[in-house]
Amino acid sequence: MSTTENTTGLLAIDIGNSRVKLGLFAEAASSCIAEAQGATLPIAAPLLPEPAETLTGSLSDLCAGALRDWLHAIGDSRPRVALASVSRPAEGAIASLLDGFVVQRLASETAPIVLRVDEPSRIGVDRVMAAIAANRLRHEGRPAIVIDVGTAITVDLIATDGALEGGAILPGPTLAARALAEKTDRLPDIQFGDLDESPDAVGRSTEPAIRAGVFWGAVGAIRELIARQRDRLTAPPQVFFTGGAAPSIARLIGGPDLSVRYIPHLTLAGIAIAADTLKAEAAS
């Protein structure tokens, strides 16, 4: 991959198992998330960098021209690229489309955060980046729980000193429904997009019954994991949700004794923060 020194801004790339998310940051250190119009949940205000432009798509769509067209629309500037990936095949495919860009690959074990886990190199870098962003948002002296609802659901605990303690992983809604379809004879494979309303807990046919079981099962699992992680703490945690299916679940979790915020671009912001921090450390 060739590189150029004429870089402007930062392009953060979050490569997941199902989708790839990109965010263009002009000034990562000084930007902040603005309040989303029509949001049903509180959105984090200052201290978190906000992407000026975003693109989300499947790997096949991006490789078929969507990424090329989006980069062309950005203009002639070549932002440096910070890339965090949990899929090696997808990472290689995306990297091949970034000829001419300065690319920084982020790894969990070298990220600017304390990882209080058994094998730092094996914890998902997406979880680490989300924790880095959550450290920018949580109040000093307060622990945090970070929940990402995607292909998988992760529920991670951040200690009062900012260390990522580890957490829990379970199937996301679409993955759970797919497992039912693949391991049974007659259950259909259904897709879970962004749910505007929670499904009825009593489905009157097969597909609504699957939606009820998968959705409310995920809500119950997340509630229980939050409760069990809270048992380890001496101060109440702040809870941060992110991920495509997060809004529909996050609005059901909060309460008078639990602060819950939905952050749309939490992982991308963490990538931007980590890249800028590592760049500054290397220059010092």
Short mmCIF file of C-alpha atoms in Angstrom, two decimals:
data_model
loop_
_atom_site.label_atom_id
_atom_site.label_comp_id
_atom_site.label_asym_id
_atom_site.label_seq_id
_atom_site.Cartn_x
_atom_site.Cartn_y
_atom_site.Cartn_z
CA MET A 1 0.00 0.00 0.00
CA SER A 2 1.46 3.33 -1.02
CA THR A 3 1.27 6.33 1.28
CA THR A 4 1.21 10.08 1.01
CA GLU A 5 2.11 12.81 3.48
CA ASN A 6 -0.70 15.14 2.33
CA THR A 7 -3.17 14.01 4.95
CA THR A 8 -6.07 16.03 6.33
CA GLY A 9 -8.28 14.78 9.14
CA LEU A 10 -8.77 11.22 10.30
CA LEU A 11 -10.82 8.43 8.78
CA ALA A 12 -11.84 5.91 11.47
CA ILE A 13 -12.88 2.47 10.27
CA ASP A 14 -14.65 -0.10 12.44
CA ILE A 15 -14.68 -3.48 10.68
CA GLY A 16 -17.18 -5.83 12.29
CA ASN A 17 -18.37 -9.32 11.50
CA SER A 18 -21.38 -8.19 9.49
CA ARG A 19 -20.88 -4.52 8.62
CA VAL A 20 -18.18 -1.91 8.20
CA LYS A 21 -18.55 1.58 9.67
CA LEU A 22 -16.51 4.58 8.62
CA GLY A 23 -16.36 8.04 10.13
CA LEU A 24 -14.46 11.10 8.91
CA PHE A 25 -13.19 13.27 11.76
CA ALA A 26 -11.88 16.76 11.09
CA GLU A 27 -10.59 17.53 14.61
CA ALA A 28 -10.96 14.47 16.82
CA ALA A 29 -9.65 16.14 19.97
CA SER A 30 -12.03 19.08 20.00
CA SER A 31 -15.21 17.80 18.34
CA CYS A 32 -18.17 16.58 20.33
CA ILE A 33 -21.37 14.69 19.74
CA ALA A 34 -24.30 16.98 19.11
CA GLU A 35 -27.77 16.20 20.30
CA ALA A 36 -29.51 14.03 17.72
CA GLN A 37 -32.77 15.35 16.31
CA GLY A 38 -35.74 13.29 17.39
CA ALA A 39 -33.66 11.16 19.75
CA THR A 40 -35.67 9.11 22.22
CA LEU A 41 -32.69 8.72 24.54
CA PRO A 42 -30.17 11.19 25.93
CA ILE A 43 -27.17 11.59 23.64
CA ALA A 44 -23.73 12.24 25.06
CA ALA A 45 -22.79 15.88 24.85
CA PRO A 46 -19.26 17.35 24.80
CA LEU A 47 -15.90 15.61 25.17
CA LEU A 48 -16.47 12.96 22.49
CA PRO A 49 -15.30 13.49 18.89
CA GLU A 50 -18.06 13.51 16.31
CA PRO A 51 -17.64 12.30 12.72
CA ALA A 52 -18.48 14.91 10.13
CA GLU A 53 -19.37 12.21 7.59
CA THR A 54 -20.22 8.54 8.06
CA LEU A 55 -20.73 5.48 5.90
CA THR A 56 -22.04 2.08 6.98
CA GLY A 57 -22.42 -0.92 4.72
CA SER A 58 -21.77 -4.57 4.12
CA LEU A 59 -18.34 -5.63 2.89
CA SER A 60 -19.78 -6.65 -0.48
CA ASP A 61 -21.45 -3.26 -0.99
CA LEU A 62 -18.30 -1.36 -0.05
CA CYS A 63 -16.11 -3.47 -2.33
CA ALA A 64 -18.64 -3.11 -5.16
CA GLY A 65 -18.05 0.65 -5.31
CA ALA A 66 -19.77 2.26 -2.33
CA LEU A 67 -16.48 2.95 -0.55
CA ARG A 68 -14.79 4.25 -3.69
CA ASP A 69 -17.68 6.61 -4.39
CA TRP A 70 -17.76 7.84 -0.78
CA LEU A 71 -14.02 8.51 -0.72
CA HIS A 72 -14.30 10.35 -4.02
CA ALA A 73 -17.05 12.54 -2.56
CA ILE A 74 -14.75 13.47 0.34
CA GLY A 75 -12.47 15.24 -2.14
CA ASP A 76 -8.78 15.26 -2.94
CA SER A 77 -7.59 15.30 0.67
CA ARG A 78 -6.17 12.05 1.95
CA PRO A 79 -7.10 11.67 5.63
CA ARG A 80 -4.92 9.34 7.63
CA VAL A 81 -6.76 6.13 8.37
CA ALA A 82 -7.15 4.43 11.75
CA LEU A 83 -8.52 0.92 11.36
CA ALA A 84 -9.88 -1.44 14.02
CA SER A 85 -11.03 -4.85 12.83
CA VAL A 86 -12.45 -8.06 14.28
CA SER A 87 -12.55 -9.74 10.85
CA ARG A 88 -9.24 -10.51 9.15
CA PRO A 89 -10.75 -11.33 5.71
CA ALA A 90 -12.78 -8.12 5.72
CA GLU A 91 -9.77 -6.12 6.89
CA GLY A 92 -7.71 -7.34 3.95
CA ALA A 93 -10.47 -6.48 1.50
CA ILE A 94 -10.92 -2.96 2.89
CA ALA A 95 -7.16 -2.35 3.05
CA SER A 96 -6.88 -3.17 -0.64
CA LEU A 97 -9.26 -0.28 -1.39
CA LEU A 98 -7.16 2.25 0.54
CA ASP A 99 -4.17 2.60 -1.75
CA GLY A 100 -2.66 6.06 -1.28
CA PHE A 101 -3.77 6.40 2.34
CA VAL A 102 -1.66 6.37 5.49
CA VAL A 103 -3.15 3.47 7.46
CA GLN A 104 -2.75 2.89 11.19
CA ARG A 105 -3.96 -0.50 12.39
CA LEU A 106 -5.10 -0.44 16.00
CA ALA A 107 -4.64 -3.43 18.29
CA SER A 108 -6.16 -4.15 21.69
CA GLU A 109 -2.88 -4.79 23.51
CA THR A 110 -1.33 -1.46 22.44
CA ALA A 111 -4.45 0.69 22.88
CA PRO A 112 -4.28 3.63 25.36
CA ILE A 113 -6.30 1.93 28.09
CA VAL A 114 -5.52 -0.50 30.89
CA LEU A 115 -6.88 -3.96 30.06
CA ARG A 116 -7.44 -5.90 33.26
CA VAL A 117 -8.07 -9.16 31.38
CA ASP A 118 -6.24 -12.47 31.08
CA GLU A 119 -5.19 -12.11 27.42
CA PRO A 120 -5.17 -8.46 26.26
CA SER A 121 -4.29 -9.40 22.67
CA ARG A 122 -7.43 -11.53 22.33
CA ILE A 123 -10.13 -9.18 23.56
CA GLY A 124 -12.06 -7.69 20.63
CA VAL A 125 -10.57 -4.39 19.52
CA ASP A 126 -14.08 -3.01 18.98
CA ARG A 127 -14.81 -3.56 22.67
CA VAL A 128 -11.58 -1.80 23.58
CA MET A 129 -12.30 1.20 21.35
CA ALA A 130 -15.80 1.58 22.79
CA ALA A 131 -14.33 1.49 26.31
CA ILE A 132 -11.83 4.22 25.40
CA ALA A 133 -14.67 6.46 24.23
CA ALA A 134 -16.74 5.66 27.34
CA ASN A 135 -13.81 6.80 29.49
CA ARG A 136 -14.19 10.23 27.90
CA LEU A 137 -17.85 10.36 28.87
CA ARG A 138 -18.13 8.82 32.32
CA HIS A 139 -17.93 11.01 35.39
CA GLU A 140 -14.69 10.91 37.34
CA GLY A 141 -14.83 8.26 40.03
CA ARG A 142 -17.81 6.49 38.45
CA PRO A 143 -17.59 3.05 36.84
CA ALA A 144 -19.28 2.37 33.52
CA ILE A 145 -20.90 -0.49 31.65
CA VAL A 146 -20.63 -0.43 27.86
CA ILE A 147 -23.16 -2.42 25.81
CA ASP A 148 -22.77 -2.94 22.07
CA VAL A 149 -25.77 -4.54 20.33
CA GLY A 150 -24.69 -5.88 16.96
CA THR A 151 -24.00 -9.31 15.47
CA ALA A 152 -22.98 -10.17 19.00
CA ILE A 153 -23.98 -8.35 22.17
CA THR A 154 -21.14 -7.36 24.48
CA VAL A 155 -21.59 -6.08 28.03
CA ASP A 156 -18.30 -4.73 29.38
CA LEU A 157 -17.33 -3.26 32.74
CA ILE A 158 -15.05 -0.23 33.16
CA ALA A 159 -13.66 0.30 36.66
CA THR A 160 -13.54 3.64 38.44
CA ASP A 161 -9.85 3.96 37.47
CA GLY A 162 -10.70 3.56 33.77
CA ALA A 163 -9.48 0.00 33.30
CA LEU A 164 -11.49 -2.38 31.15
CA GLU A 165 -12.26 -5.31 33.45
CA GLY A 166 -13.76 -7.64 30.82
CA GLY A 167 -17.38 -8.56 30.38
CA ALA A 168 -19.84 -10.89 28.68
CA ILE A 169 -20.60 -11.88 25.08
CA LEU A 170 -23.87 -13.31 23.79
CA PRO A 171 -25.55 -13.63 20.38
CA GLY A 172 -27.19 -10.55 18.94
CA PRO A 173 -30.84 -10.69 17.80
CA THR A 174 -30.21 -11.57 14.14
CA LEU A 175 -27.57 -14.16 15.01
CA ALA A 176 -29.83 -15.81 17.59
CA ALA A 177 -32.72 -15.98 15.12
CA ARG A 178 -30.42 -17.42 12.44
CA ALA A 179 -29.25 -20.14 14.83
CA LEU A 180 -32.89 -21.14 15.40
CA ALA A 181 -33.46 -21.36 11.64
CA GLU A 182 -30.28 -23.35 10.98
CA LYS A 183 -30.69 -25.82 13.84
CA THR A 184 -34.40 -26.54 13.44
CA ASP A 185 -36.47 -27.97 10.61
CA ARG A 186 -39.25 -25.46 10.11
CA LEU A 187 -38.41 -22.21 11.88
CA PRO A 188 -37.81 -19.32 9.44
CA ASP A 189 -34.74 -17.10 9.34
CA ILE A 190 -35.88 -13.59 10.25
CA GLN A 191 -33.94 -10.33 10.27
CA PHE A 192 -33.86 -7.82 13.10
CA GLY A 193 -33.37 -4.26 11.94
CA ASP A 194 -33.83 -1.11 14.00
CA LEU A 195 -37.06 -1.74 15.91
CA ASP A 196 -39.29 1.29 16.32
CA GLU A 197 -41.48 -0.58 18.79
CA SER A 198 -40.87 -3.52 21.09
CA PRO A 199 -42.53 -6.74 19.86
CA ASP A 200 -45.50 -8.18 21.73
CA ALA A 201 -44.31 -10.78 24.22
CA VAL A 202 -47.08 -13.11 23.00
CA GLY A 203 -46.56 -13.93 19.32
CA ARG A 204 -49.66 -15.34 17.61
CA SER A 205 -47.70 -17.02 14.80
CA THR A 206 -44.21 -18.40 14.35
CA GLU A 207 -42.36 -15.29 13.20
CA PRO A 208 -43.78 -12.95 15.89
CA ALA A 209 -43.06 -15.65 18.47
CA ILE A 210 -39.41 -15.78 17.40
CA ARG A 211 -39.19 -12.00 17.50
CA ALA A 212 -40.69 -11.98 20.99
CA GLY A 213 -38.36 -14.66 22.31
CA VAL A 214 -35.18 -13.28 20.76
CA PHE A 215 -35.87 -9.63 21.57
CA TRP A 216 -37.12 -10.00 25.13
CA GLY A 217 -34.52 -12.68 25.77
CA ALA A 218 -31.82 -10.16 24.84
CA VAL A 219 -33.41 -7.48 27.04
CA GLY A 220 -33.58 -9.88 29.97
CA ALA A 221 -30.00 -11.06 29.49
CA ILE A 222 -28.68 -7.49 29.36
CA ARG A 223 -30.66 -6.51 32.47
CA GLU A 224 -29.30 -9.49 34.37
CA LEU A 225 -25.71 -8.89 33.28
CA ILE A 226 -25.95 -5.24 34.34
CA ALA A 227 -27.30 -6.35 37.71
CA ARG A 228 -24.55 -8.94 38.22
CA GLN A 229 -21.83 -6.48 37.19
CA ARG A 230 -23.29 -3.84 39.51
CA ASP A 231 -22.90 -6.32 42.38
CA ARG A 232 -19.12 -5.97 41.99
CA LEU A 233 -19.20 -2.18 42.32
CA THR A 234 -19.24 0.23 45.23
CA ALA A 235 -20.60 3.13 43.13
CA PRO A 236 -23.50 3.07 40.65
CA PRO A 237 -22.34 2.73 37.05
CA GLN A 238 -23.13 4.85 34.05
CA VAL A 239 -24.41 2.72 31.17
CA PHE A 240 -23.54 3.47 27.55
CA PHE A 241 -25.28 1.71 24.64
CA THR A 242 -24.12 1.58 21.05
CA GLY A 243 -24.75 -0.60 17.98
CA GLY A 244 -27.41 -0.79 15.30
CA ALA A 245 -30.08 -2.50 17.40
CA ALA A 246 -29.22 -0.62 20.60
CA PRO A 247 -31.93 2.11 20.66
CA SER A 248 -34.82 -0.36 20.84
CA ILE A 249 -33.25 -2.14 23.82
CA ALA A 250 -31.62 0.80 25.59
CA ARG A 251 -34.91 2.59 26.18
CA LEU A 252 -36.10 -0.40 28.22
CA ILE A 253 -33.08 -0.60 30.51
CA GLY A 254 -32.82 2.72 32.34
CA GLY A 255 -34.43 3.63 35.64
CA PRO A 256 -34.31 6.16 38.47
CA ASP A 257 -31.11 4.62 39.84
CA LEU A 258 -29.44 3.82 36.51
CA SER A 259 -28.08 6.38 34.03
CA VAL A 260 -28.40 5.07 30.45
CA ARG A 261 -27.19 6.89 27.32
CA TYR A 262 -27.24 5.81 23.69
CA ILE A 263 -24.13 6.84 21.73
CA PRO A 264 -24.47 6.15 17.98
CA HIS A 265 -20.78 6.40 17.05
CA LEU A 266 -19.13 5.26 20.28
CA THR A 267 -16.67 2.82 18.67
CA LEU A 268 -15.71 5.21 15.86
CA ALA A 269 -15.08 7.95 18.43
CA GLY A 270 -12.91 5.54 20.43
CA ILE A 271 -10.89 4.76 17.30
CA ALA A 272 -10.34 8.48 16.71
CA ILE A 273 -9.30 9.06 20.32
CA ALA A 274 -6.94 6.06 20.34
CA ALA A 275 -5.33 7.06 17.04
CA ASP A 276 -4.74 10.65 18.16
CA THR A 277 -3.41 9.54 21.55
CA LEU A 278 -0.96 7.05 20.05
CA LYS A 279 0.17 9.60 17.47
CA ALA A 280 0.84 12.17 20.20
CA GLU A 281 2.74 9.61 22.31
CA ALA A 282 4.89 8.63 19.34
CA ALA A 283 5.73 12.27 18.63
CA SER A 284 6.71 13.07 22.23
#
